[in-house]
PDB file of C-alpha atoms in Angstrom:
ATOM      1  CA  UNK A 115      -6.251  -8.890  19.959  1.00 41.00           C
ATOM      2  CA  UNK A 116      -9.767  -7.532  19.477  1.00 46.00           C
ATOM      3  CA  UNK A 117     -12.107  -9.191  17.001  1.00 47.00           C
ATOM      4  CA  UNK A 118     -11.219  -7.333  13.772  1.00 49.00           C
ATOM      5  CA  UNK A 119     -13.671  -7.412  10.858  1.00 51.00           C
ATOM      6  CA  UNK A 120     -14.353  -5.397   7.737  1.00 50.00           C
ATOM      7  CA  UNK A 121     -17.578  -3.531   6.986  1.00 50.00           C
ATOM      8  CA  UNK A 122     -18.936  -6.506   5.032  1.00 47.00           C
ATOM      9  CA  UNK A 123     -18.403  -8.793   8.047  1.00 50.00           C
ATOM     10  CA  UNK A 124     -15.346 -10.621   6.711  1.00 53.00           C
ATOM     11  CA  UNK A 125     -12.168 -10.876   8.769  1.00 63.00           C
ATOM     12  CA  UNK A 126      -8.572 -10.295   7.693  1.00 66.00           C
ATOM     13  CA  UNK A 127      -7.017 -13.733   7.256  1.00 68.00           C
ATOM     14  CA  UNK A 128      -3.775 -15.097   5.855  1.00 69.00           C
ATOM     15  CA  UNK A 129      -3.679 -17.909   3.287  1.00 71.00           C
ATOM     16  CA  UNK A 130      -3.865 -20.479   6.079  1.00 74.00           C
ATOM     17  CA  UNK A 131      -7.130 -18.972   7.339  1.00 72.00           C
ATOM     18  CA  UNK A 132      -5.551 -17.479  10.478  1.00 73.00           C
ATOM     19  CA  UNK A 133      -6.576 -13.988  11.607  1.00 73.00           C
ATOM     20  CA  UNK A 134      -3.932 -11.306  11.268  1.00 69.00           C
ATOM     21  CA  UNK A 135      -3.529  -7.590  11.732  1.00 75.00           C
ATOM     22  CA  UNK A 136      -2.154  -5.908   8.572  1.00 79.00           C
ATOM     23  CA  UNK A 137      -1.027  -2.874  10.591  1.00 80.00           C
ATOM     24  CA  UNK A 138       1.898  -4.934  11.915  1.00 82.00           C
ATOM     25  CA  UNK A 139       3.081  -5.547   8.332  1.00 85.00           C
ATOM     26  CA  UNK A 140       2.706  -1.865   7.465  1.00 87.00           C
ATOM     27  CA  UNK A 141       4.671  -0.822  10.551  1.00 87.00           C
ATOM     28  CA  UNK A 142       7.408  -3.306   9.635  1.00 90.00           C
ATOM     29  CA  UNK A 143       7.870  -1.885   6.114  1.00 93.00           C
ATOM     30  CA  UNK A 144       7.682   1.781   7.161  1.00 93.00           C
ATOM     31  CA  UNK A 145      10.801   3.537   5.832  1.00 94.00           C
ATOM     32  CA  UNK A 146      11.540   0.744   3.348  1.00 96.00           C
ATOM     33  CA  UNK A 147      11.166   0.430  -0.413  1.00 97.00           C
ATOM     34  CA  UNK A 148       7.647  -0.557  -1.501  1.00 97.00           C
ATOM     35  CA  UNK A 149       5.503  -1.030  -4.592  1.00 97.00           C
ATOM     36  CA  UNK A 150       1.993   0.430  -4.626  1.00 97.00           C
ATOM     37  CA  UNK A 151      -0.431  -0.587  -7.385  1.00 96.00           C
ATOM     38  CA  UNK A 152      -3.466   1.585  -8.012  1.00 95.00           C
ATOM     39  CA  UNK A 153      -6.892   0.433  -9.171  1.00 95.00           C
ATOM     40  CA  UNK A 154      -6.192   1.987 -12.600  1.00 92.00           C
ATOM     41  CA  UNK A 155      -3.088  -0.213 -13.074  1.00 91.00           C
ATOM     42  CA  UNK A 156      -0.436   2.453 -12.492  1.00 93.00           C
ATOM     43  CA  UNK A 157       2.378   1.352 -10.193  1.00 96.00           C
ATOM     44  CA  UNK A 158       4.435   3.586  -7.911  1.00 97.00           C
ATOM     45  CA  UNK A 159       7.703   2.535  -6.311  1.00 97.00           C
ATOM     46  CA  UNK A 160       9.246   4.514  -3.486  1.00 97.00           C
ATOM     47  CA  UNK A 161      10.189   4.645   0.175  1.00 97.00           C
ATOM     48  CA  UNK A 162       7.181   4.293   2.464  1.00 97.00           C
ATOM     49  CA  UNK A 163       6.968   7.185   4.912  1.00 96.00           C
ATOM     50  CA  UNK A 164       3.486   6.813   6.345  1.00 95.00           C
ATOM     51  CA  UNK A 165       0.219   4.887   6.046  1.00 93.00           C
ATOM     52  CA  UNK A 166      -2.895   5.925   7.924  1.00 90.00           C
ATOM     53  CA  UNK A 167      -6.049   4.038   8.852  1.00 85.00           C
ATOM     54  CA  UNK A 168      -7.655   4.892   5.503  1.00 90.00           C
ATOM     55  CA  UNK A 169      -4.656   3.416   3.605  1.00 90.00           C
ATOM     56  CA  UNK A 170      -3.570   6.907   2.515  1.00 96.00           C
ATOM     57  CA  UNK A 171       0.092   6.459   1.638  1.00 96.00           C
ATOM     58  CA  UNK A 172       3.016   8.898   1.709  1.00 97.00           C
ATOM     59  CA  UNK A 173       6.068   7.935  -0.369  1.00 98.00           C
ATOM     60  CA  UNK A 174       9.473   9.556  -0.889  1.00 97.00           C
ATOM     61  CA  UNK A 175      11.710   9.208  -3.972  1.00 97.00           C
ATOM     62  CA  UNK A 176       8.750   7.941  -5.988  1.00 97.00           C
ATOM     63  CA  UNK A 177       9.004   6.425  -9.461  1.00 97.00           C
ATOM     64  CA  UNK A 178       5.985   5.817 -11.669  1.00 96.00           C
ATOM     65  CA  UNK A 179       5.708   2.615 -13.742  1.00 94.00           C
ATOM     66  CA  UNK A 180       3.067   2.364 -16.486  1.00 88.00           C
ATOM     67  CA  UNK A 181       2.584  -0.940 -18.315  1.00 87.00           C
ATOM     68  CA  UNK A 182       5.983  -2.074 -17.036  1.00 86.00           C
ATOM     69  CA  UNK A 183       7.768   0.976 -18.467  1.00 91.00           C
ATOM     70  CA  UNK A 184       9.401   3.739 -16.411  1.00 93.00           C
ATOM     71  CA  UNK A 185       7.338   6.888 -16.176  1.00 93.00           C
ATOM     72  CA  UNK A 186       7.927  10.105 -14.275  1.00 95.00           C
ATOM     73  CA  UNK A 187      10.037  10.533 -11.159  1.00 96.00           C
ATOM     74  CA  UNK A 188       8.489  12.366  -8.235  1.00 94.00           C
ATOM     75  CA  UNK A 189       9.863  13.526  -4.929  1.00 91.00           C
ATOM     76  CA  UNK A 190       7.246  13.207  -2.213  1.00 95.00           C
ATOM     77  CA  UNK A 191       3.970  11.579  -3.235  1.00 96.00           C
ATOM     78  CA  UNK A 192       0.632  11.243  -1.458  1.00 97.00           C
ATOM     79  CA  UNK A 193      -1.716   8.495  -2.645  1.00 97.00           C
ATOM     80  CA  UNK A 194      -5.308   8.466  -1.491  1.00 97.00           C
ATOM     81  CA  UNK A 195      -6.208   5.118   0.048  1.00 95.00           C
ATOM     82  CA  UNK A 196      -9.358   4.414  -1.959  1.00 95.00           C
ATOM     83  CA  UNK A 197      -7.181   4.251  -5.112  1.00 96.00           C
ATOM     84  CA  UNK A 198      -4.864   1.562  -3.734  1.00 95.00           C
ATOM     85  CA  UNK A 199      -5.232  -2.012  -4.983  1.00 94.00           C
ATOM     86  CA  UNK A 200      -2.237  -3.319  -3.021  1.00 94.00           C
ATOM     87  CA  UNK A 201       1.033  -2.422  -1.350  1.00 94.00           C
ATOM     88  CA  UNK A 202       3.992  -4.786  -1.216  1.00 93.00           C
ATOM     89  CA  UNK A 203       7.489  -4.702   0.226  1.00 94.00           C
ATOM     90  CA  UNK A 204      10.302  -4.766  -2.331  1.00 91.00           C
TER      91      UNK A 204
END
């Protein structure tokens, strides 16, 4: 694996301090149910269809959750990567 580092010089590491490649995790959860939290606190739950190198995310069957309460239901949703705080597998 090539030496991966972020723009600020830090490297992606797990809690044990080992280097890891998050693209393997994203490939593993592709097509599965995920939760995406945005920087503004809004949460989207849906089926992950695609993630690109900029963390732009495409979801299907998307549900919005605001302050823990169900919001709107969407079909296909595109989330711009710079708005994403985290993505997790359900």
